[in-house]
mmCIF file of C-alpha atoms in Angstrom:
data_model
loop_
_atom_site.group_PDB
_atom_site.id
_atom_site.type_symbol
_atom_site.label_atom_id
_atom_site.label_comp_id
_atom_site.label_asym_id
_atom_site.label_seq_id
_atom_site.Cartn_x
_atom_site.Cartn_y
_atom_site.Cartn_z
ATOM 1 C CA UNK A 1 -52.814 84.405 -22.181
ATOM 2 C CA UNK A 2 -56.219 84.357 -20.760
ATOM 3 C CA UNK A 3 -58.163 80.558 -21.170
ATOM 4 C CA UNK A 4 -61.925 81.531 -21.880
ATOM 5 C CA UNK A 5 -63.886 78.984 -20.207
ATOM 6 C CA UNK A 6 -67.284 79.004 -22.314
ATOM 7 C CA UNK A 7 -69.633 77.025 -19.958
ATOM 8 C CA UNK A 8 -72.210 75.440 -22.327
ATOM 9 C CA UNK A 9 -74.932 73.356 -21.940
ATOM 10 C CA UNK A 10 -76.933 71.056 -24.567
ATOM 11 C CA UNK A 11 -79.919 73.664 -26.198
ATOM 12 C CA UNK A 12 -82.631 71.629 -25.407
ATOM 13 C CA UNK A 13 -85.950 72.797 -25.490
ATOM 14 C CA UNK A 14 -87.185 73.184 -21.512
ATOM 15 C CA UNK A 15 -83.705 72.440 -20.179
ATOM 16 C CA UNK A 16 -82.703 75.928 -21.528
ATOM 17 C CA UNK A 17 -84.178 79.448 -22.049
ATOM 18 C CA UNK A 18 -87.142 78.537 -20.111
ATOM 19 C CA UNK A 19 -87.627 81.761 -18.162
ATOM 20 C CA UNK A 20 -87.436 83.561 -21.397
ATOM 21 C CA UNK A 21 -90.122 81.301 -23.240
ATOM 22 C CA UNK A 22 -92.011 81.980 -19.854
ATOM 23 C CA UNK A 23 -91.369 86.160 -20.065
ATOM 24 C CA UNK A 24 -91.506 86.246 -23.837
ATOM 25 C CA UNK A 25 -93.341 85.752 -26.964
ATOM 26 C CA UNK A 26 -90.714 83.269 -27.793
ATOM 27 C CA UNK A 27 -91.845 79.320 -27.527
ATOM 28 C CA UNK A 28 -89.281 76.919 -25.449
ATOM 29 C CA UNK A 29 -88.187 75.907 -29.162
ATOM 30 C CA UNK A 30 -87.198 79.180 -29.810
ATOM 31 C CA UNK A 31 -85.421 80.389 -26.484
ATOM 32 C CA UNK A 32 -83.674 77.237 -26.561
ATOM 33 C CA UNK A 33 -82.559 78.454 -29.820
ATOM 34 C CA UNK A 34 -81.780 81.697 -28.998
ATOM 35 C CA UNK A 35 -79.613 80.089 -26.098
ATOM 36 C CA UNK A 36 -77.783 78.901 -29.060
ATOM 37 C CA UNK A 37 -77.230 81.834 -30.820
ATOM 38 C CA UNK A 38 -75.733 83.324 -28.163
ATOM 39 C CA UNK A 39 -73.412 80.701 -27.250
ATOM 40 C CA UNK A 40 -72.251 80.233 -30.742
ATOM 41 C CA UNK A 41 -71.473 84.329 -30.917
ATOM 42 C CA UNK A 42 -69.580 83.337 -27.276
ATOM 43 C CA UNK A 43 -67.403 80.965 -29.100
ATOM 44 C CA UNK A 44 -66.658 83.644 -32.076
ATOM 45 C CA UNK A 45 -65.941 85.871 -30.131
ATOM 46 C CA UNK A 46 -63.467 84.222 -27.541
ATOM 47 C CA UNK A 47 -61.939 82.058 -30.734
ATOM 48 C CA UNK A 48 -60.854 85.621 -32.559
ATOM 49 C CA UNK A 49 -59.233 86.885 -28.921
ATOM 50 C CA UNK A 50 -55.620 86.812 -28.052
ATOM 51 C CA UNK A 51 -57.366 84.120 -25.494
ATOM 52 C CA UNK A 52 -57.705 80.135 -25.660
ATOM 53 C CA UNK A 53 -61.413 78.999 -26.018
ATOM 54 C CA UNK A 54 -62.102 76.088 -23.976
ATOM 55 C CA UNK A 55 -65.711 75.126 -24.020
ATOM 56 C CA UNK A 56 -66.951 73.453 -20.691
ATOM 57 C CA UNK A 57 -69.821 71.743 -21.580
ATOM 58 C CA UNK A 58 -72.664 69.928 -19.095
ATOM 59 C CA UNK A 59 -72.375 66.336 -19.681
ATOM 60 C CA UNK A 60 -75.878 64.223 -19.968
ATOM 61 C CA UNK A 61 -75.128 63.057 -16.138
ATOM 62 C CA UNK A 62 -75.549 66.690 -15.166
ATOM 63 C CA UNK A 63 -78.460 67.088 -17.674
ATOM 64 C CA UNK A 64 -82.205 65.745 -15.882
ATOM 65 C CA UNK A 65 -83.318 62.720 -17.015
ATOM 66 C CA UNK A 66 -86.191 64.480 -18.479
ATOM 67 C CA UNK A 67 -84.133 66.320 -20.984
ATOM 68 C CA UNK A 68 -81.941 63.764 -22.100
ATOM 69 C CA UNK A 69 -81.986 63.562 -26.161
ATOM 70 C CA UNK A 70 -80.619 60.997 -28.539
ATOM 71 C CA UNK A 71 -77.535 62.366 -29.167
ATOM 72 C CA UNK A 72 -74.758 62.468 -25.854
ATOM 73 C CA UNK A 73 -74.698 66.333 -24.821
ATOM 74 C CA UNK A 74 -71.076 66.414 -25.739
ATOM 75 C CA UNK A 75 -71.750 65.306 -29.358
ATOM 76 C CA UNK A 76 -74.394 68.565 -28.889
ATOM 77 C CA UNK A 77 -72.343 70.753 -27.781
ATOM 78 C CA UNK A 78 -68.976 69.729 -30.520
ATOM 79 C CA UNK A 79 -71.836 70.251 -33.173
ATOM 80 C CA UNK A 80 -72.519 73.700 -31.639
ATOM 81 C CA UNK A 81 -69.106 74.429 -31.815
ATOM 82 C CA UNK A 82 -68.321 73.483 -35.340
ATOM 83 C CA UNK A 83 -71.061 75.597 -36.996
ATOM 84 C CA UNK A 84 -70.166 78.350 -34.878
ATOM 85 C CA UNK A 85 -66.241 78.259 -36.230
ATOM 86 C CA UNK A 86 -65.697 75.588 -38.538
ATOM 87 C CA UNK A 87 -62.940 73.605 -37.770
ATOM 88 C CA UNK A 88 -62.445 73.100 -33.883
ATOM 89 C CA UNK A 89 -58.626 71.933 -34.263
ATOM 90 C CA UNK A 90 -57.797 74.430 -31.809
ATOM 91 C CA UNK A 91 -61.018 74.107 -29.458
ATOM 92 C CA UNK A 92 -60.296 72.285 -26.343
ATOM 93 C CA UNK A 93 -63.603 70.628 -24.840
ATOM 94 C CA UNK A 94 -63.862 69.813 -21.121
ATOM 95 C CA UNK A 95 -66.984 67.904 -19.119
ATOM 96 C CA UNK A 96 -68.418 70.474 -16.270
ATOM 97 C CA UNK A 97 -67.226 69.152 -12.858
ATOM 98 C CA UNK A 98 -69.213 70.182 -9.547
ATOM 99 C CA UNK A 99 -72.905 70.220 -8.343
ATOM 100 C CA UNK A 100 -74.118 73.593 -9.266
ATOM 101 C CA UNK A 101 -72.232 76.417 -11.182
ATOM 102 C CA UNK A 102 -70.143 77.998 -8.452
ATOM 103 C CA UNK A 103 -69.115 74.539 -8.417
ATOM 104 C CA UNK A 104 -68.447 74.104 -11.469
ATOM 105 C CA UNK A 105 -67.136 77.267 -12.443
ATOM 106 C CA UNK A 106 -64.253 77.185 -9.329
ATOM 107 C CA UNK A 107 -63.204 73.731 -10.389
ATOM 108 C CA UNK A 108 -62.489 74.900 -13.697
ATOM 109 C CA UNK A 109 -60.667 78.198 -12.641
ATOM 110 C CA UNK A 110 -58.927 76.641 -9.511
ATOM 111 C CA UNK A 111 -57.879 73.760 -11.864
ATOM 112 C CA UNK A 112 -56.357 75.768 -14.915
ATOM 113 C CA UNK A 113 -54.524 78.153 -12.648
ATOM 114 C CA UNK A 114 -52.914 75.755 -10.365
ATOM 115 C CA UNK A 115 -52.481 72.580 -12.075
ATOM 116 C CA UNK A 116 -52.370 73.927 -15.194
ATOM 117 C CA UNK A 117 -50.226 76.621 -14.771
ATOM 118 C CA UNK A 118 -52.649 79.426 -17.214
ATOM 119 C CA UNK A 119 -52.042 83.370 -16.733
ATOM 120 C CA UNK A 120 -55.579 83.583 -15.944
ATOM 121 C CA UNK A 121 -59.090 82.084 -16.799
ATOM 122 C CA UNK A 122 -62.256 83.873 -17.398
ATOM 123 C CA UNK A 123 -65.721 82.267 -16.765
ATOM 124 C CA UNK A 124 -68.234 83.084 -19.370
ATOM 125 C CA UNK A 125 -71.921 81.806 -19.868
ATOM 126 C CA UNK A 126 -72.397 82.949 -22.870
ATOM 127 C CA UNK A 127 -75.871 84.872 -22.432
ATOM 128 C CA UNK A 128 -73.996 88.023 -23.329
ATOM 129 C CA UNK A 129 -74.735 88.742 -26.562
ATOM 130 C CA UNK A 130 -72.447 92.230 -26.952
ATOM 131 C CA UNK A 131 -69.840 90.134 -25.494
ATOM 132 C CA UNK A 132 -66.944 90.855 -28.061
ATOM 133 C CA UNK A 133 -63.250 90.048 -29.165
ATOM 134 C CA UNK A 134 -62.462 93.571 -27.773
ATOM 135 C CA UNK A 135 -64.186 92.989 -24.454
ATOM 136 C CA UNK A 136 -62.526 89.904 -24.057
ATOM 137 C CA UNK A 137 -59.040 91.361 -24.831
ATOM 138 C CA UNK A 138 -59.616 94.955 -22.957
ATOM 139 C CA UNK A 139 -60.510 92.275 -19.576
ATOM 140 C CA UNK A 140 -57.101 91.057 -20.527
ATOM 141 C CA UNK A 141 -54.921 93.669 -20.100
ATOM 142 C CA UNK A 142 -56.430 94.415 -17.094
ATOM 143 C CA UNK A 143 -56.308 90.504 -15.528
ATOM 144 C CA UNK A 144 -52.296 91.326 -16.069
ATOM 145 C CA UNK A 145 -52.626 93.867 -13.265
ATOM 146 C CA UNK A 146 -55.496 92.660 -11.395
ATOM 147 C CA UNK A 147 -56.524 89.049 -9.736
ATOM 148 C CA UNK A 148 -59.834 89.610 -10.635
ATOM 149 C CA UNK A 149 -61.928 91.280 -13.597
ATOM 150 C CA UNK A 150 -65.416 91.618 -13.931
ATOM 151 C CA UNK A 151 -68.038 92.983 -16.683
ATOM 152 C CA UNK A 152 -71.496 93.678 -15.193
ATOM 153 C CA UNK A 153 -74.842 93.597 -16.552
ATOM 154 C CA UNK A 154 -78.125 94.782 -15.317
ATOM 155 C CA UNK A 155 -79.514 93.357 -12.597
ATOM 156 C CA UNK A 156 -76.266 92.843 -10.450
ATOM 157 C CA UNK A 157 -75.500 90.092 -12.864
ATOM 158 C CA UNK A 158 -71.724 89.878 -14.910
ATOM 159 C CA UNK A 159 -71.127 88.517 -17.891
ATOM 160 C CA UNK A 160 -67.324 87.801 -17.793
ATOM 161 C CA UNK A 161 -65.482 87.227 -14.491
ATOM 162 C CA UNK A 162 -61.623 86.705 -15.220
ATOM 163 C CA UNK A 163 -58.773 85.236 -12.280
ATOM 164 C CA UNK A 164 -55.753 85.274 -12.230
ATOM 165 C CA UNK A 165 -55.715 84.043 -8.558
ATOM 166 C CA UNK A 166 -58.460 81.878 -7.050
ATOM 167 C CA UNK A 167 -61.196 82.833 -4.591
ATOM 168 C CA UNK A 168 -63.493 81.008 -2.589
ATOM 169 C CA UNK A 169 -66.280 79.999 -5.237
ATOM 170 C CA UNK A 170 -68.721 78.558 -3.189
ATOM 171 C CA UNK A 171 -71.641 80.580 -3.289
ATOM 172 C CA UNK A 172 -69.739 83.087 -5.446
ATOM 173 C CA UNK A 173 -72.451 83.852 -7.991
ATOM 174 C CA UNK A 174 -75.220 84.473 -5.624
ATOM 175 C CA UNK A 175 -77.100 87.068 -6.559
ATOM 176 C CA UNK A 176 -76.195 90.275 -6.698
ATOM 177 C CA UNK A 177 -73.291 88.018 -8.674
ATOM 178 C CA UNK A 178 -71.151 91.533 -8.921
ATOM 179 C CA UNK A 179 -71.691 92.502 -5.235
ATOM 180 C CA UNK A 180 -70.810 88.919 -4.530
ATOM 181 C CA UNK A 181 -67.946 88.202 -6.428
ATOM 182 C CA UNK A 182 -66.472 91.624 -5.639
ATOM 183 C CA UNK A 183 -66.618 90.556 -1.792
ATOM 184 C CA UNK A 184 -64.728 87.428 -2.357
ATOM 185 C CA UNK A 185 -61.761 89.293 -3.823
ATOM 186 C CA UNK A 186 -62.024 91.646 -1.388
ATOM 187 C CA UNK A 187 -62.031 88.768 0.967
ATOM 188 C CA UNK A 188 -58.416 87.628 -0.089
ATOM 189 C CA UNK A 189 -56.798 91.292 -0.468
ATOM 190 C CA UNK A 190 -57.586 90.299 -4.793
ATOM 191 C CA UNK A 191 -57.611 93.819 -6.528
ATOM 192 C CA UNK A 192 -60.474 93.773 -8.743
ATOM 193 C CA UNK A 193 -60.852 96.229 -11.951
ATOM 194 C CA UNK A 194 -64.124 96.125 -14.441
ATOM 195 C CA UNK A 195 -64.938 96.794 -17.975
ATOM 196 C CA UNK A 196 -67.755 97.824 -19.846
ATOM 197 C CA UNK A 197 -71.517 96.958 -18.660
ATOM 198 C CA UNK A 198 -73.221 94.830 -21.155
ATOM 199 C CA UNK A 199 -77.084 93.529 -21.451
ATOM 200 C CA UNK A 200 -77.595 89.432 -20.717
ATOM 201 C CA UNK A 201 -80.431 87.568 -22.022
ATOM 202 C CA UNK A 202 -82.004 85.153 -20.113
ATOM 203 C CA UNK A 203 -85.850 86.917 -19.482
ATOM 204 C CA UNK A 204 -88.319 88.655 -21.491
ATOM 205 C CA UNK A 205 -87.396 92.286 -19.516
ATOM 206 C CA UNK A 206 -83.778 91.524 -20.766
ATOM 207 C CA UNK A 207 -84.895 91.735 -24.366
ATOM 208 C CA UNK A 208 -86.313 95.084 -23.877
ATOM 209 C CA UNK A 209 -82.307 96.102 -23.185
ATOM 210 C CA UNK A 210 -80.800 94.101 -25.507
ATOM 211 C CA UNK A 211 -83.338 94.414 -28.919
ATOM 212 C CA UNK A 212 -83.264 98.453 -29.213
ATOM 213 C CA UNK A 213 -79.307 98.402 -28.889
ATOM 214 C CA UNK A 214 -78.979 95.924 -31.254
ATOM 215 C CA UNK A 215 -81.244 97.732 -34.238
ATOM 216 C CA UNK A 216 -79.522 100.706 -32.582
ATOM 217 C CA UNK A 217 -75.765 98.998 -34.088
ATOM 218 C CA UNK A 218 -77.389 97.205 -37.101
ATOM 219 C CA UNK A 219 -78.881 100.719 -38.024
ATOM 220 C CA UNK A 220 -75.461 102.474 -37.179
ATOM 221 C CA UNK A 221 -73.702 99.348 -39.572
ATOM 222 C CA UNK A 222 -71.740 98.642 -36.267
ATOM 223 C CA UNK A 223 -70.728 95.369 -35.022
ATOM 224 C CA UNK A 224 -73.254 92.753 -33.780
ATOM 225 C CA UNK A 225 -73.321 89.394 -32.535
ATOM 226 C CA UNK A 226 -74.000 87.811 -35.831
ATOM 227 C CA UNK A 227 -76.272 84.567 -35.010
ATOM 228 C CA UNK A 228 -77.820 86.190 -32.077
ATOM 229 C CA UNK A 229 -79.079 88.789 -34.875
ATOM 230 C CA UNK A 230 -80.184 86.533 -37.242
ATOM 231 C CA UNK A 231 -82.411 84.524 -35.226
ATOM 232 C CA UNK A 232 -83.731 87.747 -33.707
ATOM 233 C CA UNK A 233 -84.758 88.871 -37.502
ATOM 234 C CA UNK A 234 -85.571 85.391 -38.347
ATOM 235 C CA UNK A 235 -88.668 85.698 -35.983
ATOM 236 C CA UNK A 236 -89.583 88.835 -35.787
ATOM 237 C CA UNK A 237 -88.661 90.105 -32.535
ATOM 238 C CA UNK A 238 -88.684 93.591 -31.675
ATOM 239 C CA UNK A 239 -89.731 96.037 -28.957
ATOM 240 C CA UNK A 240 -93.133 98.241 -29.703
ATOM 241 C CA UNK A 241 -94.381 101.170 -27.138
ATOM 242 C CA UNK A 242 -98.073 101.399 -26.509
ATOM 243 C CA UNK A 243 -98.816 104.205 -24.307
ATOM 244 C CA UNK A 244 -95.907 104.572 -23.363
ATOM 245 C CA UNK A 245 -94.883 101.280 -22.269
ATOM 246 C CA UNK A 246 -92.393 98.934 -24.106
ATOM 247 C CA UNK A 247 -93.211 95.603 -24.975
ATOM 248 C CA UNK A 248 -91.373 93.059 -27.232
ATOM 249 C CA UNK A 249 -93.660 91.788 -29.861
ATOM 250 C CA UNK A 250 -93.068 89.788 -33.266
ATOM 251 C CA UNK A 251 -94.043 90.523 -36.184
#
């Protein structure tokens, strides 16, 4: 059984989404809550997988000082949780450990598989909106024949990158993060499978990916990522062509 490590930070406006407030008509309000719509889809999806959701959240001494709110970022991040699924009986909540997020993301993996014992651990960001309970089982199946499993997105970024084995993590996720990551499996004979490319949101050009293929599924009555779709209709967001250019607008 795959542990889906949903790394999560507080949504605080300017400590989140602020490249997409910067590349968008969204405010830092709004990309911050975005951010959270996609997280809280994260943690639907990964709690209705054959996987274990742990959500490893950024503690307030990892958080500036600038950013810091009145409530603890843990208390934040539980609150997230719970209006995402409801009851979080089964949720297992872990502080981030490590200096930046190769860090942070090979203490967690490194941890869970050798101290711990897990099958295998996935890292997941949750800026992946399309990121579904099939995606999550499909990478999987494949982590039971593979040390490592990645799902790309544009950009050379991933969205998912599952071990079943450790590598070295520092300075894993430098970009190109799939070139990268790819190179240390190959690095320690790790065979390495994919699945299916997927859009991440975290600028303004991102939205121009991700907003016509979601219309394209809520048109087709297909699947979406529920809260990610009702904010997005909530303010209007969409892409218009002028002259052959897209742009996203709001209406």
């Amino acid at each position: 059984m795959t542990v889906i490590a949903v790394f999560a930070t507080p949504p605080r406006e300017g400590l989140v989404g602020a490249e997409l407030a910067a590349t968008s008509p969204l405010t830092e309000a709004e990309a911050a809550e975005f951010y959270a719509a996609t997280l809280k889809d994260a943690f639907l999806a990964a709690e209705r997988s054959g996987g274990d959701l742990l959500v490893n959240y950024r503690p307030d001494d990892l958080v500036p000082e600038q950013f810091h709110g009145e409530r603890s970022a843990e208390a934040e991040v539980r609150a997230l949780v719970a209006d995402a699924l409801g009851d979080t009986s089964d949720v297992r909540f872990e502080v981030q450990v490590g200096s930046t997020f190769d860090a942070r993301a090979g203490n967690t993996v490194t941890h869970l598989l050798r101290e711990e014992g897990v099958q295998s651990v996935a890292v997941v960001r949750g800026n992946a909106p399309f990121l579904t309970r099939t995606a999550i089982d499909s990478a999987a199946m494949k982590l039971r024949t593979n040390e490592v499993v990645l799902a790309p997105s544009t950009e050379g970024r991933v969205y998912y990158a599952g071990f079943t084995d450790p590598v070295d993590f520092d300075g894993a996720f430098a970009a190109p993060e799939v070139e990268t990551l790819a190179d240390r499996a190959d690095d320690v004979d790790h065979s390495l499978e994919y699945v299916p490319m997927q859009p991440v949101v975290e600028t303004g050009d991102d939205l121009l990916t991700f907003l016509p293929l979601l219309e394209s599924r809520i048109t087709a009555e297909r699947i979406v990522p529920k809260h990610t779709a009702t904010f997005v209709r909530d303010v209007g967001l969409r892409v218009a062509v002028d002259d052959g250019k897209p742009t996203v607008v709001r209406d």
